[in-house]
Structure formats: C-alpha cells, structure tokens
PDB file of C-alpha atoms in Angstrom:
ATOM      1  CA  MET Q  15       0.000   0.000   0.000  1.00 42.00           C
ATOM      2  CA  ASP Q  16       1.291   3.483  -0.874  1.00 46.00           C
ATOM      3  CA  GLU Q  17       2.028   5.965   1.887  1.00 47.00           C
ATOM      4  CA  GLN Q  18      -0.110   9.096   1.979  1.00 47.00           C
ATOM      5  CA  ASP Q  19       0.984  12.544   3.097  1.00 49.00           C
ATOM      6  CA  ILE Q  20      -1.260  15.082   4.807  1.00 50.00           C
ATOM      7  CA  THR Q  21      -2.636  16.331   1.486  1.00 50.00           C
ATOM      8  CA  GLY Q  22      -3.903  12.874   0.584  1.00 51.00           C
ATOM      9  CA  ALA Q  23      -1.461  12.439  -2.303  1.00 49.00           C
ATOM     10  CA  THR Q  24       0.348   9.141  -2.647  1.00 52.00           C
ATOM     11  CA  ASP Q  25       4.047   8.543  -3.240  1.00 54.00           C
ATOM     12  CA  ALA Q  26       3.279   6.148  -6.076  1.00 57.00           C
ATOM     13  CA  THR Q  27       4.933   6.869  -9.405  1.00 58.00           C
ATOM     14  CA  LEU Q  28       2.417   7.188 -12.203  1.00 57.00           C
ATOM     15  CA  PRO Q  29       3.050   6.164 -15.827  1.00 62.00           C
ATOM     16  CA  ASN Q  30       4.137   8.577 -18.577  1.00 62.00           C
ATOM     17  CA  GLY Q  31       5.430  11.205 -16.162  1.00 57.00           C
ATOM     18  CA  ALA Q  32       2.001  11.880 -14.656  1.00 62.00           C
ATOM     19  CA  ASP Q  33       2.174  13.424 -11.209  1.00 67.00           C
ATOM     20  CA  ASN Q  34      -0.381  13.137  -8.450  1.00 79.00           C
ATOM     21  CA  GLY Q  35       1.370  15.436  -5.978  1.00 84.00           C
ATOM     22  CA  PRO Q  36      -0.043  18.865  -5.127  1.00 88.00           C
ATOM     23  CA  ALA Q  37       1.157  21.649  -7.411  1.00 90.00           C
ATOM     24  CA  ILE Q  38       0.242  25.301  -7.774  1.00 92.00           C
ATOM     25  CA  GLY Q  39       1.776  28.092  -9.809  1.00 93.00           C
ATOM     26  CA  MET Q  40       1.270  31.243 -11.796  1.00 96.00           C
ATOM     27  CA  ILE Q  41       0.626  30.744 -15.497  1.00 97.00           C
ATOM     28  CA  SER Q  42       0.290  34.389 -16.548  1.00 97.00           C
ATOM     29  CA  GLN Q  43      -0.525  37.869 -15.287  1.00 98.00           C
ATOM     30  CA  TYR Q  44      -2.169  40.730 -17.107  1.00 98.00           C
ATOM     31  CA  VAL Q  45      -3.979  44.062 -16.965  1.00 98.00           C
ATOM     32  CA  LYS Q  46      -7.656  43.210 -17.167  1.00 98.00           C
ATOM     33  CA  ASP Q  47      -8.915  46.804 -16.934  1.00 98.00           C
ATOM     34  CA  LEU Q  48      -7.149  50.146 -16.559  1.00 98.00           C
ATOM     35  CA  SER Q  49      -8.593  53.633 -16.429  1.00 98.00           C
ATOM     36  CA  PHE Q  50      -6.899  56.933 -15.633  1.00 98.00           C
ATOM     37  CA  GLU Q  51      -8.649  60.249 -15.682  1.00 97.00           C
ATOM     38  CA  SER Q  52      -7.800  63.770 -14.636  1.00 95.00           C
ATOM     39  CA  PRO Q  53     -11.211  65.435 -14.852  1.00 94.00           C
ATOM     40  CA  THR Q  54     -10.090  68.896 -13.754  1.00 90.00           C
ATOM     41  CA  ALA Q  55      -6.996  69.180 -15.950  1.00 89.00           C
ATOM     42  CA  PRO Q  56      -5.502  71.617 -16.778  1.00 89.00           C
ATOM     43  CA  ALA Q  57      -6.811  73.639 -13.802  1.00 86.00           C
ATOM     44  CA  VAL Q  58      -5.414  71.085 -11.357  1.00 86.00           C
ATOM     45  CA  PHE Q  59      -1.900  71.950 -12.558  1.00 83.00           C
ATOM     46  CA  SER Q  60      -2.134  75.598 -11.434  1.00 78.00           C
ATOM     47  CA  SER Q  61       0.703  76.820  -9.240  1.00 64.00           C
ATOM     48  CA  GLU Q  62      -1.487  77.016  -6.118  1.00 67.00           C
ATOM     49  CA  ASN Q  63      -2.573  73.375  -6.500  1.00 61.00           C
ATOM     50  CA  GLN Q  64       0.969  72.156  -7.152  1.00 65.00           C
ATOM     51  CA  GLN Q  65       2.079  73.415  -3.718  1.00 67.00           C
ATOM     52  CA  GLN Q  66      -0.272  71.139  -1.803  1.00 74.00           C
ATOM     53  CA  ALA Q  67      -0.100  67.374  -1.496  1.00 80.00           C
ATOM     54  CA  PRO Q  68      -3.168  65.563  -2.817  1.00 85.00           C
ATOM     55  CA  GLN Q  69      -5.491  63.765  -0.413  1.00 92.00           C
ATOM     56  CA  MET Q  70      -5.571  60.102  -1.434  1.00 94.00           C
ATOM     57  CA  ASP Q  71      -8.395  57.620  -1.044  1.00 96.00           C
ATOM     58  CA  VAL Q  72      -7.162  54.118  -1.929  1.00 96.00           C
ATOM     59  CA  GLU Q  73      -9.353  51.007  -1.987  1.00 96.00           C
ATOM     60  CA  PHE Q  74      -8.389  47.393  -2.682  1.00 94.00           C
ATOM     61  CA  GLY Q  75     -10.418  44.338  -3.561  1.00 94.00           C
ATOM     62  CA  ILE Q  76      -9.488  40.726  -4.248  1.00 95.00           C
ATOM     63  CA  GLY Q  77     -11.570  38.326  -6.289  1.00 94.00           C
ATOM     64  CA  THR Q  78     -11.164  34.761  -7.443  1.00 95.00           C
ATOM     65  CA  THR Q  79     -12.900  32.879 -10.231  1.00 96.00           C
ATOM     66  CA  GLN Q  80     -12.449  29.265 -11.179  1.00 95.00           C
ATOM     67  CA  VAL Q  81     -11.998  29.248 -14.966  1.00 96.00           C
ATOM     68  CA  GLY Q  82     -11.337  25.540 -15.471  1.00 91.00           C
ATOM     69  CA  ASP Q  83     -10.857  22.315 -13.580  1.00 90.00           C
ATOM     70  CA  GLU Q  84      -7.351  23.282 -12.521  1.00 93.00           C
ATOM     71  CA  PHE Q  85      -7.300  27.028 -13.258  1.00 97.00           C
ATOM     72  CA  HIS Q  86      -8.206  30.052 -11.142  1.00 97.00           C
ATOM     73  CA  GLU Q  87      -8.126  33.734 -11.995  1.00 98.00           C
ATOM     74  CA  VAL Q  88      -7.203  36.041  -9.119  1.00 98.00           C
ATOM     75  CA  THR Q  89      -8.005  39.729  -9.579  1.00 98.00           C
ATOM     76  CA  LEU Q  90      -6.540  42.581  -7.598  1.00 97.00           C
ATOM     77  CA  LYS Q  91      -8.681  45.708  -7.960  1.00 98.00           C
ATOM     78  CA  ILE Q  92      -7.136  49.028  -6.987  1.00 98.00           C
ATOM     79  CA  GLU Q  93      -9.081  52.285  -7.012  1.00 98.00           C
ATOM     80  CA  VAL Q  94      -7.372  55.584  -6.223  1.00 98.00           C
ATOM     81  CA  ARG Q  95      -9.018  59.006  -5.976  1.00 97.00           C
ATOM     82  CA  ALA Q  96      -6.772  62.004  -5.437  1.00 95.00           C
ATOM     83  CA  LYS Q  97      -8.127  65.430  -4.508  1.00 92.00           C
ATOM     84  CA  MET Q  98      -6.378  68.761  -4.306  1.00 88.00           C
ATOM     85  CA  GLY Q  99      -8.621  71.027  -2.329  1.00 82.00           C
ATOM     86  CA  ASP Q 100     -12.094  70.591  -3.763  1.00 83.00           C
ATOM     87  CA  GLN Q 101     -10.830  69.437  -7.179  1.00 87.00           C
ATOM     88  CA  THR Q 102     -10.373  65.829  -8.220  1.00 93.00           C
ATOM     89  CA  ALA Q 103      -6.780  65.630  -9.374  1.00 93.00           C
ATOM     90  CA  PHE Q 104      -6.947  62.104 -10.774  1.00 96.00           C
ATOM     91  CA  ILE Q 105      -8.724  58.776 -10.590  1.00 98.00           C
ATOM     92  CA  VAL Q 106      -6.999  55.442 -11.233  1.00 98.00           C
ATOM     93  CA  ASP Q 107      -9.022  52.257 -11.605  1.00 98.00           C
ATOM     94  CA  LEU Q 108      -6.898  49.144 -12.154  1.00 98.00           C
ATOM     95  CA  THR Q 109      -7.908  45.510 -12.267  1.00 98.00           C
ATOM     96  CA  TYR Q 110      -4.777  43.392 -12.442  1.00 98.00           C
ATOM     97  CA  ALA Q 111      -5.160  39.636 -12.725  1.00 98.00           C
ATOM     98  CA  GLY Q 112      -3.200  36.436 -12.634  1.00 98.00           C
ATOM     99  CA  LEU Q 113      -4.063  33.004 -13.924  1.00 98.00           C
ATOM    100  CA  PHE Q 114      -2.990  30.264 -11.533  1.00 97.00           C
ATOM    101  CA  GLY Q 115      -2.933  26.537 -12.065  1.00 95.00           C
ATOM    102  CA  ALA Q 116      -3.653  24.232  -9.129  1.00 93.00           C
ATOM    103  CA  ARG Q 117      -3.643  20.458  -9.184  1.00 92.00           C
ATOM    104  CA  ASN Q 118      -4.330  18.100  -6.275  1.00 90.00           C
ATOM    105  CA  VAL Q 119      -4.430  20.956  -3.766  1.00 90.00           C
ATOM    106  CA  PRO Q 120      -7.016  20.531  -0.986  1.00 90.00           C
ATOM    107  CA  GLU Q 121      -9.554  23.365  -0.642  1.00 89.00           C
ATOM    108  CA  GLU Q 122      -8.275  24.273   2.837  1.00 90.00           C
ATOM    109  CA  HIS Q 123      -4.871  25.052   1.260  1.00 90.00           C
ATOM    110  CA  LEU Q 124      -6.104  26.471  -2.051  1.00 93.00           C
ATOM    111  CA  ARG Q 125      -8.287  29.229  -0.602  1.00 92.00           C
ATOM    112  CA  PRO Q 126      -5.504  30.832   1.502  1.00 93.00           C
ATOM    113  CA  PHE Q 127      -3.194  30.698  -1.496  1.00 95.00           C
ATOM    114  CA  LEU Q 128      -5.693  32.372  -3.808  1.00 95.00           C
ATOM    115  CA  LEU Q 129      -6.694  35.084  -1.321  1.00 94.00           C
ATOM    116  CA  ALA Q 130      -3.343  35.778   0.371  1.00 94.00           C
ATOM    117  CA  GLN Q 131      -0.334  34.455  -1.547  1.00 95.00           C
ATOM    118  CA  ALA Q 132      -1.546  35.149  -5.097  1.00 96.00           C
ATOM    119  CA  PRO Q 133      -2.325  38.850  -4.416  1.00 97.00           C
ATOM    120  CA  THR Q 134       1.100  39.139  -2.776  1.00 96.00           C
ATOM    121  CA  LEU Q 135       2.659  37.902  -6.035  1.00 96.00           C
ATOM    122  CA  LEU Q 136       0.551  40.262  -8.187  1.00 97.00           C
ATOM    123  CA  PHE Q 137       0.827  43.420  -6.061  1.00 98.00           C
ATOM    124  CA  PRO Q 138       4.347  44.614  -7.044  1.00 97.00           C
ATOM    125  CA  PHE Q 139       3.373  44.614 -10.722  1.00 98.00           C
ATOM    126  CA  ALA Q 140       0.070  46.411 -10.067  1.00 98.00           C
ATOM    127  CA  ARG Q 141       1.927  48.920  -7.868  1.00 98.00           C
ATOM    128  CA  ARG Q 142       4.309  49.704 -10.733  1.00 98.00           C
ATOM    129  CA  ILE Q 143       1.407  50.232 -13.156  1.00 98.00           C
ATOM    130  CA  VAL Q 144      -0.252  52.706 -10.752  1.00 98.00           C
ATOM    131  CA  ALA Q 145       3.050  54.575 -10.346  1.00 98.00           C
ATOM    132  CA  ASP Q 146       3.612  54.676 -14.113  1.00 98.00           C
ATOM    133  CA  VAL Q 147       0.119  55.853 -15.007  1.00 98.00           C
ATOM    134  CA  THR Q 148       0.116  58.629 -12.384  1.00 96.00           C
ATOM    135  CA  ARG Q 149       3.550  59.764 -13.583  1.00 96.00           C
ATOM    136  CA  ASP Q 150       2.338  59.678 -17.187  1.00 96.00           C
ATOM    137  CA  GLY Q 151      -0.612  61.843 -16.086  1.00 94.00           C
ATOM    138  CA  ASN Q 152       1.923  64.511 -14.999  1.00 91.00           C
ATOM    139  CA  PHE Q 153       1.611  63.800 -11.273  1.00 92.00           C
ATOM    140  CA  THR Q 154       4.195  62.585  -8.803  1.00 91.00           C
ATOM    141  CA  PRO Q 155       4.307  58.783  -9.196  1.00 95.00           C
ATOM    142  CA  LEU Q 156       2.031  57.193  -6.608  1.00 95.00           C
ATOM    143  CA  LEU Q 157       3.958  54.427  -4.846  1.00 95.00           C
ATOM    144  CA  LEU Q 158       1.424  52.388  -2.918  1.00 96.00           C
ATOM    145  CA  ASP Q 159       2.576  51.069   0.443  1.00 94.00           C
ATOM    146  CA  PRO Q 160       3.191  47.320   0.584  1.00 93.00           C
ATOM    147  CA  ILE Q 161       0.229  45.281   1.805  1.00 92.00           C
ATOM    148  CA  ASP Q 162       0.349  42.177   4.009  1.00 93.00           C
ATOM    149  CA  PHE Q 163      -2.371  40.145   2.302  1.00 93.00           C
ATOM    150  CA  GLY Q 164      -1.733  37.184   4.630  1.00 91.00           C
ATOM    151  CA  THR Q 165      -2.611  39.237   7.709  1.00 92.00           C
ATOM    152  CA  LEU Q 166      -5.655  40.719   5.963  1.00 90.00           C
ATOM    153  CA  TYR Q 167      -6.838  37.208   5.069  1.00 90.00           C
ATOM    154  CA  GLN Q 168      -6.437  36.060   8.705  1.00 90.00           C
ATOM    155  CA  GLN Q 169      -8.334  39.109   9.964  1.00 90.00           C
ATOM    156  CA  GLN Q 170     -11.145  38.393   7.512  1.00 87.00           C
ATOM    157  CA  LEU Q 171     -11.340  34.759   8.690  1.00 86.00           C
ATOM    158  CA  GLU Q 172     -11.469  35.847  12.348  1.00 88.00           C
ATOM    159  CA  ALA Q 173     -14.205  38.380  11.598  1.00 86.00           C
ATOM    160  CA  GLN Q 174     -16.249  35.706   9.807  1.00 83.00           C
ATOM    161  CA  GLU Q 175     -15.811  33.308  12.750  1.00 83.00           C
ATOM    162  CA  GLN Q 176     -16.921  35.964  15.237  1.00 83.00           C
ATOM    163  CA  GLN Q 177     -19.913  36.799  13.069  1.00 82.00           C
ATOM    164  CA  ALA Q 178     -20.855  33.109  12.845  1.00 78.00           C
ATOM    165  CA  GLU Q 179     -20.548  32.747  16.642  1.00 76.00           C
ATOM    166  CA  GLY Q 180     -22.790  35.796  17.083  1.00 70.00           C
ATOM    167  CA  VAL Q 181     -25.429  34.320  14.789  1.00 60.00           C
ATOM    168  CA  ILE Q 182     -25.325  30.962  16.605  1.00 61.00           C
ATOM    169  CA  GLY Q 183     -25.400  32.679  20.006  1.00 55.00           C
ATOM    170  CA  ASN Q 184     -28.476  34.707  19.028  1.00 55.00           C
ATOM    171  CA  ALA Q 185     -30.403  31.736  17.627  1.00 52.00           C
TER     172      ALA Q 185
END
C-alpha cells in the first residue's frame, strides 16, 4: 500500500510522467482593466494646487474565479481618488489579474493561497502600473505602500468566525 501525506497524495509513481502530488503556480498575469482620468486638468496643474499634497483615497479588492478544472483567476482591484482642495486631481481604476494553475491541492490550502499568496505575487506589478500611469498623467508617481495580504486574510477569517458565533449565540 502506498504511503499518503497530509494532502492525501500518494508517493506512487504514475506512468508517462504523470504526477499526483499537489502543485500550484502562476501561469500568466495581465492588466484586465485600466482607467486613468484627470477630470479637472488643466486647472489642477495651477501653481497654487501644485504646492499642496493631494489627499488620497485608496481602496483594494481581491476576487477569485475558477476558470477551469485546474485554473483560477485572481483579480486585484485598486481604485485611487486624489483630490487637491475641492478638485479631483486624478482617478486610477486598475484591475490586475493572474491566472494560476492548481492540481491536487485541498480546498483548505487552495483558498488561503488564492486570497493571500496570489495577491502578494501580483501586487508589485500592479503597484508599478499605478506609479507609471500617475507619472504619465503629470503627477508625482504614486507608490502604494506594501500590503500584508496574509494578515488581511487572517483578519477576515477571524471576523467571519466571530460573526458566525454571534449568529449561533443569538439563535
């Protein structure tokens, strides 16, 4: 009898180079949607506006979609709104995605990868795109602060557990 590891995969060698061990990896990454607008240009470039730092509102979202038996698309959505005084300086709306292949990976390991590790892999590239597009819009390049997606994922899990306990406690 073949030995099994904790993922349920066996150590048996399969014919023709087939592999039954768990495997996951990035296949490709791409800009799915990108929008930049500077609705108040050229007024936003006046000398009085250039002396003040813009107020930034940055929002992130992560989504996953299974696109095949062994393929998942992970999207990192970044929305930035910058205001200078009462004028909107610029708006960036980026959806950056990666296609990941996963084979023989249990759901309890796949979900954390897709919602924590995959966005961590995609973020540096999305960050560069945001910096480039803001620079190309004649603004100081916006360098987004690094994000700990693993901690955010854990916090989301804890919040869901607390919410579920509250629902059960109130039943």
